[in-house]
Amino acid sequence: MRRALALAFVLAAANAAAAPRTLDDYRHFRALSIDLIGRAPTRAELAAFERDDFDWDKWLDSHLTGPGYVDRLTRVWMDLLRLEVGPAVTFAPPSATLRRQAITGPDGKPLNVYYRQGQRRMRDATDGEFCLSESEVGFQIVQNGQLKGTPKPVSQTALDASTVVVRPWWLYRDYLSSRPTLRLKEQWTDVDPLYQPIDELLNDPSGKPTEEIRVCREEAQTSDQGTIHASGRARPAPGTPPPEGRLRPLPADDGYAIKHAGEPISCRSSLALNMSVDCGCGLALQYCMPGESGGNDPRAFSLPTRTPLGLDQPIGSAPQTVSYWHKLWWSQEAIHFLGYIVGNDRDFREALTARYSLVNGPLAHFYKSSSAASCCSREKGFNMVQETEPLFDPARLPNDLFPSDTRAWRFIPDRGPHAAGLLTMPVFLTKYASRRARGAVLYNAFLCKSFVSPTGELPPSPEPNLMLRPGCANCHSTLEPLAAYFARVEETEWVYLPSWQFPLKNPLCKKNQQGKLPGYCEPFYDPAFSDGAQGLLRGAYASVDHAEAGPGGAAAALVADPQFASCTVERVAASFLGRPLTTDDSALLQSLTRGFVQDGYRLKPLVRAVLRSPQYRSSNNVRSSVWRAP
Amino acid sequence: MRRVLVLMCFSMCFSACRPPALIPPGATSQLPPSHPPILVDVAPKEAPRLLPAEAYVRTYMQLFGAQTLLEAQQKAKGKDGNQLFDNWGDYLTTLGFPDHRNDLPRARETNALMIATFERLGIALCDRAVERDFHAPMAQRIIFAFDPIDPIDSSQFAERFDVLHRTFLGYPSKLAPPGRIDRYYKLYKDTQTKHAKTRLSPTEAAWSAVCQGLIRHPEFLLY
Amino acid sequence: MLNRRQFIQYSSAAIALAGPLGRALAQSKQASDEFFIFIHAAGGWDVTLWSDPRNERRGIVEPASTANTDTGPIRLWQDAPLDSDVRSFQLIQPPGSRIVFGPGIGRLADFFDRLCLINGLAMNTVSHPDGTAYSATGRHLSGGRALAASVDAMIANELGLTQTFPAVSAQFPSSFAGELDRRAVPLTVERVGSIGRVLARAGAWEKPEERDSVTALLSEEADSLAARAEERGALDGFALQNGSLAKMLGGGLDEVFNENRLKTAWPQFDYKARFQGGRAVNAAFTVEAMKRNLVRCVGFALGGFDTHGNNYKTQAQVQQEAFDLIAELLKTLDTTAHPTRAGRRLSDHCHVLVMSDFCRTPQINLAGGRDHYPNNSALIISGRFKPNYTFGKSDPEQLLPLRAKRFSDGERPIAPPDLLATFLSAFAIPPRRYLRDGEVVPELLRS
């Protein structure tokens, strides 16, 4: 009896004040739940829906917000742009990555020493190499951590002369203090769950927790400014064997270093690695990433391998490389940026035009340290020894975001004058590495247009201008001008070439009498479009105006295009309707587009309109004859 | 005869060549008052969409009473290792999640492997749900929020089936296509009758089967 | 005597039954013991290193050389003069071969008498997704979406519906479009090992018969919904895919999809190779699955070809490992018995198509690598194609596709739709059923 009453209670509760809902009503409610909450409705939610006082519009409006809605809309553009970088791309720049080498300590026990590949040192035996010589440790590093020789115990004298102990940022929360004490897992316990250095970084070779690490002396230097160093060595003739005790020749002085020897150089510049002996990784090694080996891309942190529901719901983690760390956070920047626009119902055009962004601790660390590592070995020919106009100015970052603050996301109102929404984020510029790839994806993603090749021949042709070349012109007459917007952003990277250092038309890079450009100009100026008077910046030939306007110009042009609004509407509508729009949807598309523009390009009113449209609300898959059947 | 044929040909040609006759409209008339209204189906006809993998997994978590994916995984595994459930990472691609790092697109339609994955996950959910719910107070039951009486007649089954139908398919079973309740009742009875000895009692196995038949149902997986 | 209504009812039922089931029964009689392997060299390969070898500077062609390639690991690299201290490679033409290779060909050169090589494929694209789609489907993308089914889905639809797994795709660029049977939807997995988990079932809670009852009910539900539906496709697919569950779950397929067991069963593949080692297990899976007659088509990808920067130094090694893997696959198929044809080898009834997104520029770029280029090569290894044969070519100075023959629309190079049309026609599949474009090139077929 009690059981029957209990059941009756459950069923009665379910049917309390039940309104006569049709099957279509239930299906519509379920669809809305799936699309806006991100899951099917619960029984309790159904019961509330069935009540007389259920208000569709109120329900809809209350759910055009929240994590389910944000995730749903963000997914539209993430599926389109696929802003995650795959395993083929590595980013572990030597100037910002500390490798690690195991040696035999004076007591015969293994000992780890951190170093940078290519670090300049005063001793010939170790200049450009690991800081302890073969005579001191018994081996040389061939490459990527492979050794030649037999390790032997290093003397305490040699060890003290070439290395120091440091309390690094990855082990200490208070790493900036003069004597850090808040060590990870000991005094520092409120650690972000995604901040997990791998065991090899946390424990010394004996298995005991690491309190201090040993690092080559040069790498431990803390100054922000160093001096350009020229050893005075002559470059050896080709084929000259390296000196005794070295596998590789002594590093030759760079032409720039010879010319500017003794001048100051920022230690944040990647050139400081090869051009200075007094630049290191800063206090507590804060400007370098740690790695557990001498490999090309050493491992550093345990990170989620897959995040189907976002980073807050990892399903397993594994030790990952330095590259993986960077790539993960690059992608997260784009996701949080899109989430901010969606969640705050911003003008969607800001996805391309905004100078703001959101960063967490690892991203702040990246922009302050590793980001600059892409520049300036080739750029120095133009007196650019560090990024002068970065796409994200590190000076605009807060000082109180630490690399371990993985969950602390801060709004940065202005990244700098060249910032332009997604277009200037590392994840976008790396995923779409060439100028043309960048132009093509924007054309497709935000204008809903494709470059469809005609089935034509591609006859051999000497014409360098792809806008004129037979077989190429059809697509490239549109693509080249689009790509030109990225002429000032280096391909595969995010280095910005300022106009005052890299004029569009540069007389210094004109062709000589043999028709060649000066060697240092070739990476940046296109011989095919240069002449005896001046060199033309690569990628700019199709439109110097676009080249000068830069990514911000691309953003402005795209959002000003009437197709931008209709394409955005189409993307959103197609996503919610679960099918591409057809000509039958023309009236809907026009009406939604009109509304989208009138509402200030905001997504919330657009989504509301889509969800209230008959195409979403009333569509079903039931044949009319069935519907009519008694 | 020949003349008649020629005349017929001429008249046919003539008919074919002259302009079409205009048929003037006749007077309209009203339907008799007793005639029922003619209903017109103006609903747009669309094929159903596949439930996004994210929505499937979130719903799954909610049905497990789990706050996180790992919690759902733990509850599904229980103390039985990988018997009922492996790890989420083993299922992501077959569930249709995209992999943007490797440029693998999202699945937009089912395939046999996805169906197999739905079965694997459905079995885990339903078996654990009967183990949990039938030994929990009513207020804590997530899926089987009723008393599983035995024996059970068709109307008693229908009341309980309605709870499950709402839970998984989002609408009352009385609105389902004809015959559904009877089919599931038959599944229940057959399973209960033929159930071999396992960890589940015949009644538990029967309800688990009904549950599986709903979480794997096209109306759950499509919308 | 049937009245009109009864006649219509019974005919409709018969037609409904005849649909998928009928087609399946009919197709079980068609060419049902052939197997297909589709391999995608993801990223765009440098054809000047293997299929369209160039070892001289000519026009804009800068050949692979000791200046831009790590030649140490390349077994077939023999220096040929290029510059003062820079060496290119000697062309490779095994005795009896009418095909000339570059050193990237690896051990596959030994199989020259089985290879049908197509050069000068006009791609008209240099976008990864578009080139990949064009090669696999014969159509360019539109709005980022594939407009046609991929070749593995086409073949699965025609010849594979009765297999347990008509098409398995381990990162092969499969797509499903058009009015294909839902069973032909390629089973897309990241790794073959993940399939095994999904097929595992515990016996401690319910027995297979109980699970089968649920599956049978669901097929009935799907059929009943489909009968009321305006658009039946998804629901019919449900029913069909549910129907194939029993086959998938029976028969202890753990070994087939367990990576460790595959590696143990087929140790001849190089699972430790630097670039293709991680993918070698797909080759082992292919042989195991075909040996057990579980699949009709297997597609998988090989990687590492997209060498824009100084990683171009490894392009030759990437190719060598890829072609070594294919050679080992052929050798293994040679020594594996056909599952249904007594006395025959798997290789006698196995047809391989190897393709890529496009090729790479003949010039070396500023970063020391090669970029994308709208030319391509493809490789077919099939008893129905002319062996020891090259069709199509590119121009000597710019590596662009040259006119190959006169097609119905005039003289032009061969393009991926033509290749796919020819491939389909080799198995008596009317190309127009799946391909909007493309013509059969009879010159490729064995007479």
CSV table of N, CA and C in Angstrom, one decimal, chain B residues 117-189:
chain,number,residue,atom,x,y,z
B,117,THR,N,28.8,1.6,-29.7
B,117,THR,CA,29.2,2.4,-28.6
B,117,THR,C,28.0,2.8,-27.7
B,118,PHE,N,26.9,3.1,-28.4
B,118,PHE,CA,25.7,3.5,-27.7
B,118,PHE,C,25.2,2.3,-26.9
B,119,GLU,N,25.4,1.1,-27.4
B,119,GLU,CA,25.0,-0.1,-26.7
B,119,GLU,C,25.9,-0.3,-25.5
B,120,ARG,N,27.1,-0.2,-25.7
B,120,ARG,CA,28.1,-0.4,-24.6
B,120,ARG,C,27.8,0.6,-23.4
B,121,LEU,N,27.6,1.8,-23.8
B,121,LEU,CA,27.4,2.8,-22.8
B,121,LEU,C,26.0,2.7,-22.1
B,122,GLY,N,25.0,2.3,-23.0
B,122,GLY,CA,23.6,2.1,-22.5
B,122,GLY,C,23.6,1.0,-21.5
B,123,ILE,N,24.3,-0.1,-21.8
B,123,ILE,CA,24.3,-1.2,-20.9
B,123,ILE,C,24.9,-0.8,-19.5
B,124,ALA,N,26.0,-0.1,-19.6
B,124,ALA,CA,26.6,0.3,-18.3
B,124,ALA,C,25.7,1.2,-17.5
B,125,LEU,N,25.0,2.1,-18.2
B,125,LEU,CA,24.2,3.1,-17.4
B,125,LEU,C,23.0,2.3,-16.8
B,126,CYS,N,22.4,1.5,-17.6
B,126,CYS,CA,21.1,0.8,-17.1
B,126,CYS,C,21.4,-0.3,-16.1
B,127,ASP,N,22.5,-1.0,-16.2
B,127,ASP,CA,22.8,-2.0,-15.2
B,127,ASP,C,23.2,-1.4,-13.9
B,128,ARG,N,23.9,-0.3,-14.0
B,128,ARG,CA,24.3,0.4,-12.7
B,128,ARG,C,23.1,1.1,-12.1
B,129,ALA,N,22.2,1.6,-13.0
B,129,ALA,CA,21.0,2.2,-12.5
B,129,ALA,C,20.1,1.3,-11.7
B,130,VAL,N,19.9,0.1,-12.2
B,130,VAL,CA,19.1,-0.9,-11.5
B,130,VAL,C,19.7,-1.3,-10.2
B,131,GLU,N,21.1,-1.4,-10.2
B,131,GLU,CA,21.8,-1.8,-9.0
B,131,GLU,C,21.7,-0.7,-8.0
B,132,ARG,N,21.6,0.5,-8.5
B,132,ARG,CA,21.6,1.7,-7.5
B,132,ARG,C,20.2,2.0,-7.1
B,133,ASP,N,19.3,2.3,-8.1
B,133,ASP,CA,18.0,2.8,-7.8
B,133,ASP,C,17.1,1.9,-6.9
B,134,PHE,N,17.2,0.6,-7.3
B,134,PHE,CA,16.2,-0.3,-6.6
B,134,PHE,C,16.7,-0.5,-5.1
B,135,HIS,N,17.8,0.0,-4.8
B,135,HIS,CA,18.2,-0.1,-3.4
B,135,HIS,C,18.3,1.3,-2.7
B,136,ALA,N,17.8,2.3,-3.4
B,136,ALA,CA,17.9,3.6,-2.8
B,136,ALA,C,16.6,4.1,-2.4
B,137,PRO,N,16.5,5.1,-1.5
B,137,PRO,CA,15.2,5.7,-1.2
B,137,PRO,C,14.6,6.4,-2.5
B,138,MET,N,13.3,6.5,-2.5
B,138,MET,CA,12.7,7.0,-3.7
B,138,MET,C,13.2,8.3,-4.1
B,139,ALA,N,13.4,9.2,-3.1
B,139,ALA,CA,13.9,10.6,-3.5
B,139,ALA,C,15.2,10.6,-4.2
B,140,GLN,N,16.0,9.5,-4.0
B,140,GLN,CA,17.4,9.5,-4.6
B,140,GLN,C,17.4,8.7,-5.9
B,141,ARG,N,16.3,8.3,-6.3
B,141,ARG,CA,16.3,7.5,-7.6
B,141,ARG,C,16.3,8.4,-8.8
B,142,ILE,N,17.3,8.2,-9.6
B,142,ILE,CA,17.4,9.1,-10.8
B,142,ILE,C,16.6,8.6,-12.0
B,143,ILE,N,16.7,7.3,-12.3
B,143,ILE,CA,16.1,6.8,-13.5
B,143,ILE,C,14.8,6.0,-13.1
B,144,PHE,N,15.0,5.0,-12.2
B,144,PHE,CA,13.9,4.1,-11.9
B,144,PHE,C,13.1,4.7,-10.7
B,145,ALA,N,12.5,5.8,-10.9
B,145,ALA,CA,11.8,6.5,-9.8
B,145,ALA,C,10.4,5.9,-9.5
B,146,PHE,N,10.4,4.6,-9.3
B,146,PHE,CA,9.2,3.9,-9.0
B,146,PHE,C,9.5,2.6,-8.3
B,147,ASP,N,8.5,1.9,-7.9
B,147,ASP,CA,8.7,0.7,-7.2
B,147,ASP,C,8.5,-0.5,-8.2
B,148,PRO,N,9.5,-1.3,-8.4
B,148,PRO,CA,9.4,-2.4,-9.4
B,148,PRO,C,8.6,-3.6,-8.9
B,149,ILE,N,7.3,-3.5,-8.9
B,149,ILE,CA,6.5,-4.6,-8.3
B,149,ILE,C,6.6,-5.8,-9.2
B,150,ASP,N,6.4,-6.9,-8.7
B,150,ASP,CA,6.4,-8.2,-9.4
B,150,ASP,C,5.4,-9.1,-8.7
B,151,PRO,N,4.4,-9.7,-9.4
B,151,PRO,CA,4.2,-9.5,-10.8
B,151,PRO,C,3.6,-8.2,-11.2
B,152,ILE,N,3.7,-7.9,-12.5
B,152,ILE,CA,3.2,-6.6,-13.0
B,152,ILE,C,2.4,-6.8,-14.2
B,153,ASP,N,1.2,-6.1,-14.2
B,153,ASP,CA,0.3,-6.3,-15.4
B,153,ASP,C,0.6,-5.1,-16.3
B,154,SER,N,-0.1,-5.1,-17.4
B,154,SER,CA,0.3,-4.2,-18.5
B,154,SER,C,0.0,-2.8,-18.1
B,155,SER,N,-1.0,-2.5,-17.3
B,155,SER,CA,-1.3,-1.1,-17.0
B,155,SER,C,-0.3,-0.7,-15.9
B,156,GLN,N,0.0,-1.6,-15.0
B,156,GLN,CA,1.0,-1.2,-14.0
B,156,GLN,C,2.4,-0.9,-14.7
B,157,PHE,N,2.7,-1.8,-15.7
B,157,PHE,CA,3.9,-1.5,-16.4
B,157,PHE,C,3.8,-0.2,-17.1
B,158,ALA,N,2.7,0.1,-17.7
B,158,ALA,CA,2.6,1.4,-18.5
B,158,ALA,C,2.8,2.6,-17.6
B,159,GLU,N,2.4,2.5,-16.4
B,159,GLU,CA,2.6,3.7,-15.5
B,159,GLU,C,4.1,3.9,-15.3
B,160,ARG,N,4.8,2.8,-15.0
B,160,ARG,CA,6.2,2.9,-14.8
B,160,ARG,C,7.0,3.2,-16.0
B,161,PHE,N,6.6,2.6,-17.1
B,161,PHE,CA,7.2,2.9,-18.4
B,161,PHE,C,7.1,4.3,-18.8
B,162,ASP,N,6.0,5.0,-18.3
B,162,ASP,CA,5.9,6.4,-18.6
B,162,ASP,C,7.0,7.2,-17.9
B,163,VAL,N,7.3,6.8,-16.7
B,163,VAL,CA,8.4,7.5,-16.0
B,163,VAL,C,9.7,7.4,-16.8
B,164,LEU,N,10.0,6.2,-17.3
B,164,LEU,CA,11.2,6.0,-18.1
B,164,LEU,C,11.1,6.7,-19.4
B,165,HIS,N,10.0,6.7,-20.0
B,165,HIS,CA,9.8,7.3,-21.3
B,165,HIS,C,10.0,8.8,-21.2
B,166,ARG,N,9.5,9.4,-20.2
B,166,ARG,CA,9.8,10.8,-19.9
B,166,ARG,C,11.3,11.1,-19.7
B,167,THR,N,11.8,10.2,-18.9
B,167,THR,CA,13.3,10.4,-18.5
B,167,THR,C,14.1,10.4,-19.8
B,168,PHE,N,13.9,9.5,-20.7
B,168,PHE,CA,14.9,9.3,-21.8
B,168,PHE,C,14.4,10.0,-23.0
B,169,LEU,N,13.1,9.9,-23.3
B,169,LEU,CA,12.6,10.5,-24.6
B,169,LEU,C,12.0,11.8,-24.5
B,170,GLY,N,11.7,12.3,-23.2
B,170,GLY,CA,11.3,13.6,-23.0
B,170,GLY,C,9.8,13.9,-23.3
B,171,TYR,N,9.0,12.8,-23.3
B,171,TYR,CA,7.5,13.1,-23.5
B,171,TYR,C,6.8,11.9,-22.9
B,172,PRO,N,5.5,12.1,-22.6
B,172,PRO,CA,4.7,11.0,-22.0
B,172,PRO,C,4.5,9.8,-23.0
B,173,SER,N,4.5,8.6,-22.5
B,173,SER,CA,4.4,7.5,-23.4
B,173,SER,C,3.0,7.4,-24.0
B,174,LYS,N,2.0,8.1,-23.5
B,174,LYS,CA,0.7,8.0,-24.1
B,174,LYS,C,0.7,8.7,-25.5
B,175,LEU,N,1.7,9.6,-25.7
B,175,LEU,CA,1.9,10.3,-27.0
B,175,LEU,C,2.8,9.5,-28.0
B,176,ALA,N,3.3,8.4,-27.6
B,176,ALA,CA,4.2,7.6,-28.4
B,176,ALA,C,3.4,6.9,-29.5
B,177,PRO,N,4.0,6.5,-30.6
B,177,PRO,CA,3.3,5.8,-31.7
B,177,PRO,C,2.6,4.6,-31.2
B,178,PRO,N,1.6,4.2,-31.8
B,178,PRO,CA,0.8,3.0,-31.2
B,178,PRO,C,1.7,1.8,-31.2
B,179,GLY,N,1.5,1.0,-30.1
B,179,GLY,CA,2.1,-0.3,-30.0
B,179,GLY,C,3.4,-0.2,-29.2
B,180,ARG,N,3.9,1.0,-28.9
B,180,ARG,CA,5.2,1.0,-28.3
B,180,ARG,C,5.1,0.4,-26.9
B,181,ILE,N,4.2,0.8,-26.1
B,181,ILE,CA,4.1,0.4,-24.7
B,181,ILE,C,4.0,-1.2,-24.7
B,182,ASP,N,3.2,-1.7,-25.7
B,182,ASP,CA,3.0,-3.1,-25.7
B,182,ASP,C,4.3,-3.8,-26.1
B,183,ARG,N,5.1,-3.2,-27.0
B,183,ARG,CA,6.4,-3.8,-27.4
B,183,ARG,C,7.3,-3.9,-26.2
B,184,TYR,N,7.3,-2.8,-25.5
B,184,TYR,CA,8.3,-2.8,-24.3
B,184,TYR,C,7.8,-3.7,-23.2
B,185,TYR,N,6.5,-3.8,-23.1
B,185,TYR,CA,6.0,-4.7,-22.1
B,185,TYR,C,6.4,-6.1,-22.4
B,186,LYS,N,6.3,-6.4,-23.7
B,186,LYS,CA,6.7,-7.8,-24.1
B,186,LYS,C,8.2,-8.0,-23.9
B,187,LEU,N,9.0,-7.0,-24.2
B,187,LEU,CA,10.4,-7.1,-23.9
B,187,LEU,C,10.6,-7.3,-22.4
B,188,TYR,N,9.9,-6.6,-21.6
B,188,TYR,CA,10.0,-6.8,-20.1
B,188,TYR,C,9.7,-8.2,-19.7
B,189,LYS,N,8.6,-8.7,-20.2
B,189,LYS,CA,8.1,-10.0,-19.8
B,189,LYS,C,9.1,-11.1,-20.3
